[in-house]
Amino acid sequence: MKERTVILKKNRDKPIRQRHHWIFSGAVQSLPDFEDGDILPVTSSAGEFLGSAYFNRKSAIIGRMLCFDGTPPLKSIEQRLLVAIALRRDLVEPASTAQRLVNGEGDGLPGLVVDRYGDVLVIQVATLGMEKLKPVILGHLISTLSPRSIYEKSDLPIRREEGLPEFEGHLYGEDVESVEIQEYGLRFLVEFRRSQKTGFYLDLREMRRLVRSIAKGRRVLNCFCYTGGFSVAALAGGATFVDSVDSSEPALSLAKRNLALNGFPGIENRLVVADAFEFLRRDLPLYDFIILDPPAFAKKKMDVVPACRGYKDINRLALSKMGPRGLLLTLSCSHFVDEPLFQQVVFQAAAEAARGVRIIQRHHLALDHPVNLYHPESEYLKGFLLYVE
Ligand code: SAH
């Protein structure tokens, strides 16, 4: 029997030759009979073998490459998992007991995120192809890492485009509600149910470290604080006090526990359930250090214009509450607002607030969030540390 093969159109195979993971439906010349989620070999129109991908007709990204050579796909998945885990062991484990072990395409495993919180793993599956591979992935994770528990947090709206429902639940081992992690000597509680992302913003690890190193003696405002990561970091670095603002009550109640866990006696820290835009319009004392880490305002390309308006407003409002020689750490996690555009928006905010502003640092994504050079679409976070005259 002839092997089932996906053939790409002439002149449409260049991205795949350049190790990009996505095959758009428009690049496909012919598909064999297959079931959505199957892994199939991929060839050029001239019949040259290019690698293997899983396919789903329901998605505009019809295929996602698992390997770019003749390695059997399941073998390749195992190898990529081992390489991903080794990278974290070498570079991230000394800093924290919590790490992103697998960062999707960034680790050559499209549609999969695996985060480790001590001996608990949390996985996120975005695609049907990866959903079908879940038993294989779980098998490797269990045999390599012996976790106490595995939880799945696939509450991702993009799953609908794959014909999958959103899903969240306990998968393996003990049913654990929360764990305590350590990062550069600081302690944080992570809850899995009711959480955002997989529980904690691991991507901000190096930014928390930066905040800690420059917070001494400063009056700090942490807007969009979630469970208080930056608040704890600032206080550990000697901040005079921190006001923490978030619209989510449950997030703030965990922030309160995280502040208590790290013990900052005698320091009065306010936790405010509020819309950050509304809070910044209140009559407030001036701050010396403001952190703005809003949710992604642009979830789709068509949201970019209103999103930029939101970023400009929140940055202008923050600048209006800033004392002289202040610091503003401003972040954006909207993939569609790239760094030059975000810089432009912050420039407009500074001009409207009539403040002298200079960039003194650009953001650093934590080491466990690799961006595949061949697949820059996984880039999303950008930010500036600004010195405000
Ligand atoms: N900086 C955080 C992560 C921020 S996630 C950390 O270090 O962990 C974005 C947060 O913004 C979420 O906690 C969400 O509840 C909150 N949020 C969303 N819209 C908001 C609004 N309009 N005002 C205040 N908080 C908001």
Tab-separated table of C-alpha atoms and ligand atoms in Angstrom:
chain	number	residue	atom	x	y	z
A	1	MET	CA	0.000	0.000	0.000
A	2	LYS	CA	1.307	3.451	-0.905
A	3	GLU	CA	2.131	5.628	2.129
A	4	ARG	CA	-0.347	8.405	2.841
A	5	THR	CA	1.415	11.725	2.183
A	6	VAL	CA	0.613	15.433	2.272
A	7	ILE	CA	2.047	17.214	-0.789
A	8	LEU	CA	2.787	20.945	-0.590
A	9	LYS	CA	2.319	23.347	-3.492
A	10	LYS	CA	5.264	24.351	-5.602
A	11	ASN	CA	6.871	27.520	-4.156
A	12	ARG	CA	4.882	27.184	-0.918
A	13	ASP	CA	7.279	24.875	0.933
A	14	LYS	CA	9.970	27.425	1.808
A	15	PRO	CA	8.799	28.081	5.399
A	16	ILE	CA	8.815	24.335	6.107
A	17	ARG	CA	12.283	23.978	4.589
A	18	GLN	CA	13.257	26.785	6.980
A	19	ARG	CA	11.924	24.798	9.945
A	20	HIS	CA	8.794	26.867	10.515
A	21	HIS	CA	6.225	24.643	12.244
A	22	TRP	CA	2.984	25.782	10.606
A	23	ILE	CA	1.441	24.595	7.338
A	24	PHE	CA	-1.409	26.847	6.204
A	25	SER	CA	-4.222	25.184	4.249
A	26	GLY	CA	-3.422	27.368	1.208
A	27	ALA	CA	0.048	25.812	0.955
A	28	VAL	CA	-1.283	22.261	0.510
A	29	GLN	CA	-1.534	20.758	-2.967
A	30	SER	CA	-3.100	17.447	-1.963
A	31	LEU	CA	-4.187	15.598	1.141
A	32	PRO	CA	-4.582	11.829	1.468
A	33	ASP	CA	-7.463	10.185	3.328
A	34	PHE	CA	-6.899	10.760	7.017
A	35	GLU	CA	-8.600	11.458	10.300
A	36	ASP	CA	-8.156	14.880	11.872
A	37	GLY	CA	-5.310	14.724	14.374
A	38	ASP	CA	-3.319	12.088	12.427
A	39	ILE	CA	0.435	12.404	11.881
A	40	LEU	CA	1.414	12.295	8.192
A	41	PRO	CA	4.594	12.612	6.144
A	42	VAL	CA	5.002	15.864	4.208
A	43	THR	CA	6.672	16.208	0.798
A	44	SER	CA	7.368	18.964	-1.702
A	45	SER	CA	5.514	18.950	-5.022
A	46	ALA	CA	8.613	17.283	-6.524
A	47	GLY	CA	8.272	14.438	-4.016
A	48	GLU	CA	11.122	15.440	-1.697
A	49	PHE	CA	10.505	14.337	1.905
A	50	LEU	CA	10.320	17.351	4.293
A	51	GLY	CA	9.345	15.766	7.620
A	52	SER	CA	6.189	14.850	9.559
A	53	ALA	CA	3.293	16.909	10.874
A	54	TYR	CA	-0.055	16.381	12.549
A	55	PHE	CA	-3.058	17.620	10.578
A	56	ASN	CA	-6.509	19.019	11.305
A	57	ARG	CA	-8.753	20.200	8.445
A	58	LYS	CA	-10.821	22.340	10.858
A	59	SER	CA	-7.933	24.722	11.499
A	60	ALA	CA	-6.562	27.384	9.110
A	61	ILE	CA	-3.175	26.117	10.289
A	62	ILE	CA	-3.937	22.715	8.835
A	63	GLY	CA	-0.636	21.093	9.813
A	64	ARG	CA	2.013	21.517	12.500
A	65	MET	CA	5.434	20.006	11.942
A	66	LEU	CA	6.738	17.607	14.582
A	67	CYS	CA	10.061	16.903	12.882
A	68	PHE	CA	11.982	18.073	9.837
A	69	ASP	CA	13.830	14.855	9.049
A	70	GLY	CA	13.220	11.130	8.871
A	71	THR	CA	13.192	10.536	12.650
A	72	PRO	CA	9.983	8.664	13.542
A	73	PRO	CA	7.649	11.371	14.945
A	74	LEU	CA	7.121	9.676	18.316
A	75	LYS	CA	10.877	9.283	18.743
A	76	SER	CA	11.340	12.940	17.839
A	77	ILE	CA	8.770	14.008	20.460
A	78	GLU	CA	10.645	12.052	23.119
A	79	GLN	CA	13.948	13.634	22.085
A	80	ARG	CA	12.506	17.137	22.126
A	81	LEU	CA	11.014	16.608	25.583
A	82	LEU	CA	14.381	15.442	26.912
A	83	VAL	CA	16.189	18.414	25.355
A	84	ALA	CA	13.589	20.823	26.774
A	85	ILE	CA	13.872	19.369	30.272
A	86	ALA	CA	17.695	19.426	30.125
A	87	LEU	CA	17.713	23.132	29.194
A	88	ARG	CA	15.694	23.966	32.326
A	89	ARG	CA	17.782	21.700	34.577
A	90	ASP	CA	20.932	23.516	33.489
A	91	LEU	CA	19.706	27.093	33.420
A	92	VAL	CA	16.538	27.593	35.470
A	93	GLU	CA	16.457	25.057	38.278
A	94	PRO	CA	19.027	26.906	40.399
A	95	ALA	CA	16.774	29.993	40.377
A	96	SER	CA	13.381	28.459	40.982
A	97	THR	CA	11.447	25.310	41.790
A	98	ALA	CA	8.920	26.381	39.131
A	99	GLN	CA	9.799	26.285	35.461
A	100	ARG	CA	8.182	26.209	32.051
A	101	LEU	CA	9.467	22.854	30.825
A	102	VAL	CA	7.892	22.990	27.378
A	103	ASN	CA	7.103	26.222	25.551
A	104	GLY	CA	5.209	24.987	22.474
A	105	GLU	CA	6.899	25.758	19.164
A	106	GLY	CA	9.724	27.407	21.153
A	107	ASP	CA	10.736	23.865	22.118
A	108	GLY	CA	9.689	22.246	18.839
A	109	LEU	CA	6.498	20.813	20.342
A	110	PRO	CA	3.605	22.681	18.716
A	111	GLY	CA	0.432	22.992	20.777
A	112	LEU	CA	1.994	21.893	24.084
A	113	VAL	CA	2.923	23.768	27.247
A	114	VAL	CA	4.203	21.985	30.340
A	115	ASP	CA	4.886	23.935	33.526
A	116	ARG	CA	6.473	22.452	36.609
A	117	TYR	CA	5.560	23.714	40.075
A	118	GLY	CA	7.774	21.662	42.406
A	119	ASP	CA	6.536	18.096	42.035
A	120	VAL	CA	3.303	19.103	40.290
A	121	LEU	CA	3.085	19.403	36.509
A	122	VAL	CA	0.473	21.492	34.716
A	123	ILE	CA	-0.044	20.878	31.018
A	124	GLN	CA	-1.832	22.930	28.395
A	125	VAL	CA	-2.907	21.389	25.092
A	126	ALA	CA	-3.972	23.753	22.308
A	127	THR	CA	-4.519	21.465	19.300
A	128	LEU	CA	-6.270	18.238	18.304
A	129	GLY	CA	-3.007	16.704	17.087
A	130	MET	CA	-1.394	17.267	20.485
A	131	GLU	CA	-4.587	16.087	22.234
A	132	LYS	CA	-4.195	12.738	20.458
A	133	LEU	CA	-0.549	12.619	21.531
A	134	LYS	CA	-1.422	13.328	25.170
A	135	PRO	CA	-1.067	9.702	26.349
A	136	VAL	CA	2.447	9.568	24.838
A	137	ILE	CA	3.401	12.915	26.408
A	138	LEU	CA	2.036	11.918	29.826
A	139	GLY	CA	3.910	8.603	29.635
A	140	HIS	CA	7.219	10.414	29.046
A	141	LEU	CA	6.585	13.026	31.720
A	142	ILE	CA	5.728	10.364	34.296
A	143	SER	CA	8.709	8.139	33.510
A	144	THR	CA	11.218	11.033	33.283
A	145	LEU	CA	10.056	13.275	36.139
A	146	SER	CA	7.989	11.054	38.509
A	147	PRO	CA	5.571	13.889	39.356
A	148	ARG	CA	3.279	13.726	42.379
A	149	SER	CA	0.427	15.109	40.321
A	150	ILE	CA	-0.457	16.245	36.805
A	151	TYR	CA	-3.187	18.821	36.190
A	152	GLU	CA	-4.478	19.950	32.815
A	153	LYS	CA	-5.381	23.580	32.241
A	154	SER	CA	-6.554	23.715	28.651
A	155	ASP	CA	-9.104	26.507	29.130
A	156	LEU	CA	-7.993	28.028	25.839
A	157	PRO	CA	-10.558	29.645	23.507
A	158	ILE	CA	-8.357	28.732	20.488
A	159	ARG	CA	-9.244	25.079	21.065
A	160	ARG	CA	-12.634	25.799	19.512
A	161	GLU	CA	-10.933	26.423	16.148
A	162	GLU	CA	-9.584	22.892	16.473
A	163	GLY	CA	-13.017	21.430	17.235
A	164	LEU	CA	-12.045	20.825	20.859
A	165	PRO	CA	-13.931	21.960	23.985
A	166	GLU	CA	-12.091	23.898	26.660
A	167	PHE	CA	-10.998	21.533	29.412
A	168	GLU	CA	-9.546	21.739	32.869
A	169	GLY	CA	-9.050	18.962	35.404
A	170	HIS	CA	-6.882	16.586	37.348
A	171	LEU	CA	-5.161	13.942	35.184
A	172	TYR	CA	-2.724	11.897	37.239
A	173	GLY	CA	-1.551	11.158	40.787
A	174	GLU	CA	-2.673	13.140	43.796
A	175	ASP	CA	-5.364	15.770	43.269
A	176	VAL	CA	-3.411	18.818	44.459
A	177	GLU	CA	-5.147	22.205	44.978
A	178	SER	CA	-2.093	24.392	45.412
A	179	VAL	CA	1.670	24.251	45.968
A	180	GLU	CA	4.328	26.543	47.331
A	181	ILE	CA	7.190	27.396	45.021
A	182	GLN	CA	10.472	29.212	45.640
A	183	GLU	CA	12.041	31.716	43.268
A	184	TYR	CA	15.350	33.367	44.076
A	185	GLY	CA	14.608	32.630	47.730
A	186	LEU	CA	11.087	34.139	47.697
A	187	ARG	CA	8.010	32.011	48.361
A	188	PHE	CA	4.810	31.961	46.351
A	189	LEU	CA	1.603	29.955	46.582
A	190	VAL	CA	0.261	28.747	43.257
A	191	GLU	CA	-3.339	27.604	42.869
A	192	PHE	CA	-4.375	25.639	39.820
A	193	ARG	CA	-8.136	25.960	39.771
A	194	ARG	CA	-9.370	29.556	39.328
A	195	SER	CA	-5.872	30.527	38.177
A	196	GLN	CA	-4.719	32.461	35.159
A	197	LYS	CA	-2.299	30.843	32.739
A	198	THR	CA	-1.189	27.634	34.465
A	199	GLY	CA	-1.088	29.352	37.866
A	200	PHE	CA	1.846	31.766	37.930
A	201	TYR	CA	3.528	34.165	35.516
A	202	LEU	CA	6.752	32.226	35.084
A	203	ASP	CA	7.678	34.420	32.106
A	204	LEU	CA	8.173	37.399	34.477
A	205	ARG	CA	10.810	35.718	36.669
A	206	GLU	CA	13.702	37.901	35.507
A	207	MET	CA	11.526	41.019	35.705
A	208	ARG	CA	10.653	40.220	39.325
A	209	ARG	CA	14.369	39.947	40.001
A	210	LEU	CA	14.959	43.316	38.335
A	211	VAL	CA	12.163	44.923	40.377
A	212	ARG	CA	13.674	43.536	43.562
A	213	SER	CA	17.081	44.978	42.689
A	214	ILE	CA	15.835	48.570	42.220
A	215	ALA	CA	12.923	48.950	44.663
A	216	LYS	CA	14.874	50.091	47.727
A	217	GLY	CA	13.339	53.079	49.492
A	218	ARG	CA	10.656	53.527	46.843
A	219	ARG	CA	6.897	53.915	47.218
A	220	VAL	CA	5.589	51.318	44.801
A	221	LEU	CA	2.315	50.856	42.916
A	222	ASN	CA	1.782	47.432	41.317
A	223	CYS	CA	-1.137	47.623	38.870
A	224	PHE	CA	-2.639	44.403	37.483
A	225	CYS	CA	-0.817	42.635	40.314
A	226	TYR	CA	-2.546	39.195	40.040
A	227	THR	CA	-1.153	37.132	42.953
A	228	GLY	CA	1.379	39.782	43.938
A	229	GLY	CA	4.606	38.543	42.317
A	230	PHE	CA	6.003	42.050	41.758
A	231	SER	CA	4.704	43.256	45.144
A	232	VAL	CA	6.627	40.562	47.008
A	233	ALA	CA	9.724	41.238	44.883
A	234	ALA	CA	9.576	44.990	45.563
A	235	LEU	CA	9.190	44.529	49.320
A	236	ALA	CA	12.019	41.987	49.368
A	237	GLY	CA	14.123	44.655	47.678
A	238	GLY	CA	13.382	47.210	50.394
A	239	ALA	CA	10.404	49.175	49.021
A	240	THR	CA	8.869	51.552	51.605
A	241	PHE	CA	5.390	50.205	50.807
A	242	VAL	CA	3.504	48.655	47.915
A	243	ASP	CA	-0.041	49.339	46.772
A	244	SER	CA	-1.302	46.347	44.777
A	245	VAL	CA	-4.293	46.739	42.453
A	246	ASP	CA	-6.229	44.087	40.545
A	247	SER	CA	-9.845	43.673	39.447
A	248	SER	CA	-9.897	40.052	40.616
A	249	GLU	CA	-10.825	39.404	44.243
A	250	PRO	CA	-9.489	35.799	44.314
A	251	ALA	CA	-6.160	36.960	42.813
A	252	LEU	CA	-5.803	39.603	45.534
A	253	SER	CA	-6.648	37.185	48.323
A	254	LEU	CA	-3.789	34.972	47.124
A	255	ALA	CA	-1.567	38.074	46.842
A	256	LYS	CA	-2.326	38.763	50.508
A	257	ARG	CA	-1.245	35.244	51.458
A	258	ASN	CA	1.923	35.594	49.369
A	259	LEU	CA	2.848	38.838	51.146
A	260	ALA	CA	2.268	37.174	54.533
A	261	LEU	CA	4.278	34.100	53.507
A	262	ASN	CA	7.345	36.240	52.886
A	263	GLY	CA	6.846	38.285	56.055
A	264	PHE	CA	7.367	42.009	55.795
A	265	PRO	CA	6.529	43.125	59.333
A	266	GLY	CA	5.713	46.731	60.006
A	267	ILE	CA	5.116	47.583	56.375
A	268	GLU	CA	1.642	48.651	55.477
A	269	ASN	CA	0.635	47.230	52.133
A	270	ARG	CA	-2.655	48.081	50.563
A	271	LEU	CA	-4.460	45.548	48.404
A	272	VAL	CA	-7.152	47.215	46.312
A	273	VAL	CA	-9.824	45.450	44.277
A	274	ALA	CA	-10.381	47.976	41.496
A	275	ASP	CA	-10.240	48.667	37.808
A	276	ALA	CA	-6.707	49.983	37.307
A	277	PHE	CA	-7.859	52.786	34.967
A	278	GLU	CA	-10.359	53.955	37.557
A	279	PHE	CA	-7.848	53.623	40.417
A	280	LEU	CA	-5.282	55.768	38.611
A	281	ARG	CA	-7.874	58.536	38.180
A	282	ARG	CA	-8.325	58.777	41.951
A	283	ASP	CA	-6.733	61.466	44.052
A	284	LEU	CA	-3.549	59.598	45.011
A	285	PRO	CA	-0.194	60.441	46.562
A	286	LEU	CA	2.734	60.307	44.129
A	287	TYR	CA	4.664	57.061	43.706
A	288	ASP	CA	8.361	56.468	42.997
A	289	PHE	CA	7.963	53.195	41.141
A	290	ILE	CA	4.914	52.043	39.174
A	291	ILE	CA	4.506	48.650	37.528
A	292	LEU	CA	1.963	48.173	34.737
A	293	ASP	CA	1.417	44.624	33.548
A	294	PRO	CA	-2.070	44.554	32.010
A	295	PRO	CA	-3.669	41.543	30.328
A	296	ALA	CA	-3.295	41.347	26.528
A	297	PHE	CA	-5.485	44.208	25.248
A	298	ALA	CA	-5.135	42.928	21.640
A	299	LYS	CA	-6.143	39.284	21.448
A	300	LYS	CA	-6.721	39.561	17.670
A	301	LYS	CA	-5.120	41.620	14.931
A	302	MET	CA	-8.265	43.721	14.540
A	303	ASP	CA	-8.018	44.760	18.220
A	304	VAL	CA	-4.702	46.570	17.726
A	305	VAL	CA	-6.064	50.133	17.442
A	306	PRO	CA	-8.302	50.047	20.559
A	307	ALA	CA	-5.566	48.127	22.394
A	308	CYS	CA	-3.030	50.880	21.680
A	309	ARG	CA	-5.503	53.447	22.988
A	310	GLY	CA	-5.769	51.389	26.201
A	311	TYR	CA	-1.977	51.123	26.538
A	312	LYS	CA	-1.579	54.854	25.933
A	313	ASP	CA	-4.240	55.777	28.510
A	314	ILE	CA	-2.928	53.520	31.259
A	315	ASN	CA	0.658	54.713	30.717
A	316	ARG	CA	-0.361	58.385	30.664
A	317	LEU	CA	-2.374	57.911	33.873
A	318	ALA	CA	0.567	56.189	35.558
A	319	LEU	CA	2.956	58.961	34.503
A	320	SER	CA	0.601	61.516	36.055
A	321	LYS	CA	0.984	59.771	39.454
A	322	MET	CA	4.753	59.568	39.308
A	323	GLY	CA	7.021	61.653	41.504
A	324	PRO	CA	10.322	63.083	40.220
A	325	ARG	CA	13.107	60.625	39.328
A	326	GLY	CA	10.529	57.841	39.268
A	327	LEU	CA	10.607	54.429	37.639
A	328	LEU	CA	7.900	52.967	35.418
A	329	LEU	CA	8.039	49.327	34.415
A	330	THR	CA	5.528	49.024	31.587
A	331	LEU	CA	4.736	45.725	29.870
A	332	SER	CA	2.565	44.449	27.057
A	333	CYS	CA	1.861	40.795	26.341
A	334	SER	CA	-0.168	41.426	23.161
A	335	HIS	CA	1.472	39.495	20.344
A	336	PHE	CA	-0.044	41.866	17.763
A	337	VAL	CA	1.430	44.971	19.392
A	338	ASP	CA	5.120	44.534	18.636
A	339	GLU	CA	7.967	46.289	20.417
A	340	PRO	CA	8.375	49.269	18.015
A	341	LEU	CA	4.624	49.916	18.136
A	342	PHE	CA	4.541	49.634	21.923
A	343	GLN	CA	7.443	52.088	22.149
A	344	GLN	CA	5.497	54.488	19.931
A	345	VAL	CA	2.450	54.208	22.201
A	346	VAL	CA	4.534	54.849	25.327
A	347	PHE	CA	6.118	57.841	23.574
A	348	GLN	CA	2.650	59.291	22.945
A	349	ALA	CA	1.671	58.708	26.563
A	350	ALA	CA	4.841	60.495	27.743
A	351	ALA	CA	4.219	63.411	25.369
A	352	GLU	CA	0.631	63.812	26.604
A	353	ALA	CA	1.751	63.630	30.233
A	354	ALA	CA	4.520	66.134	29.379
A	355	ARG	CA	7.199	64.169	31.246
A	356	GLY	CA	10.839	63.571	30.317
A	357	VAL	CA	11.154	59.821	29.910
A	358	ARG	CA	14.060	57.555	28.976
A	359	ILE	CA	14.280	53.823	28.458
A	360	ILE	CA	16.843	52.386	30.836
A	361	GLN	CA	16.143	48.669	30.256
A	362	ARG	CA	14.185	46.503	27.876
A	363	HIS	CA	12.332	43.487	29.159
A	364	HIS	CA	13.936	40.081	29.497
A	365	LEU	CA	11.869	36.996	28.903
A	366	ALA	CA	12.727	34.317	31.440
A	367	LEU	CA	15.190	31.683	30.245
A	368	ASP	CA	12.585	28.924	30.180
A	369	HIS	CA	10.534	30.666	27.454
A	370	PRO	CA	12.722	30.090	24.401
A	371	VAL	CA	11.572	31.619	21.132
A	372	ASN	CA	12.403	29.393	18.192
A	373	LEU	CA	14.507	31.418	15.746
A	374	TYR	CA	12.693	29.656	12.908
A	375	HIS	CA	9.264	30.414	14.380
A	376	PRO	CA	9.119	34.001	15.737
A	377	GLU	CA	5.307	33.891	16.177
A	378	SER	CA	5.751	32.722	19.760
A	379	GLU	CA	7.189	36.123	20.736
A	380	TYR	CA	4.628	38.120	22.755
A	381	LEU	CA	6.041	39.914	25.781
A	382	LYS	CA	7.758	43.274	25.553
A	383	GLY	CA	8.392	45.997	28.073
A	384	PHE	CA	10.451	48.960	29.109
A	385	LEU	CA	11.861	50.145	32.370
A	386	LEU	CA	11.541	53.911	32.126
A	387	TYR	CA	13.239	56.669	34.113
A	388	VAL	CA	10.815	59.529	34.552
A	389	GLU	CA	12.198	62.993	35.275
B	1	SAH	N1	1.681	41.109	36.875
B	1	SAH	C1	1.021	39.887	37.238
B	1	SAH	C2	0.317	39.251	36.061
B	1	SAH	C3	-0.720	40.153	35.435
B	1	SAH	S1	-1.995	39.306	34.621
B	1	SAH	C4	2.007	38.959	37.931
B	1	SAH	O1	3.103	39.416	38.213
B	1	SAH	O2	1.681	37.820	38.223
B	1	SAH	C5	-3.178	40.547	34.398
B	1	SAH	C6	-3.995	40.844	35.632
B	1	SAH	O3	-4.796	41.969	35.326
B	1	SAH	C7	-4.958	39.751	36.059
B	1	SAH	O4	-4.704	39.418	37.399
B	1	SAH	C8	-6.365	40.362	35.922
B	1	SAH	O5	-7.234	39.986	36.957
B	1	SAH	C9	-6.049	41.825	35.995
B	1	SAH	N2	-6.961	42.751	35.312
B	1	SAH	C10	-7.575	42.613	34.122
B	1	SAH	N3	-8.231	43.729	33.787
B	1	SAH	C11	-8.029	44.618	34.811
B	1	SAH	C12	-8.437	45.957	35.066
B	1	SAH	N4	-9.170	46.641	34.179
B	1	SAH	N5	-8.034	46.543	36.203
B	1	SAH	C13	-7.280	45.890	37.108
B	1	SAH	N6	-6.873	44.617	36.917
B	1	SAH	C14	-7.229	43.990	35.790
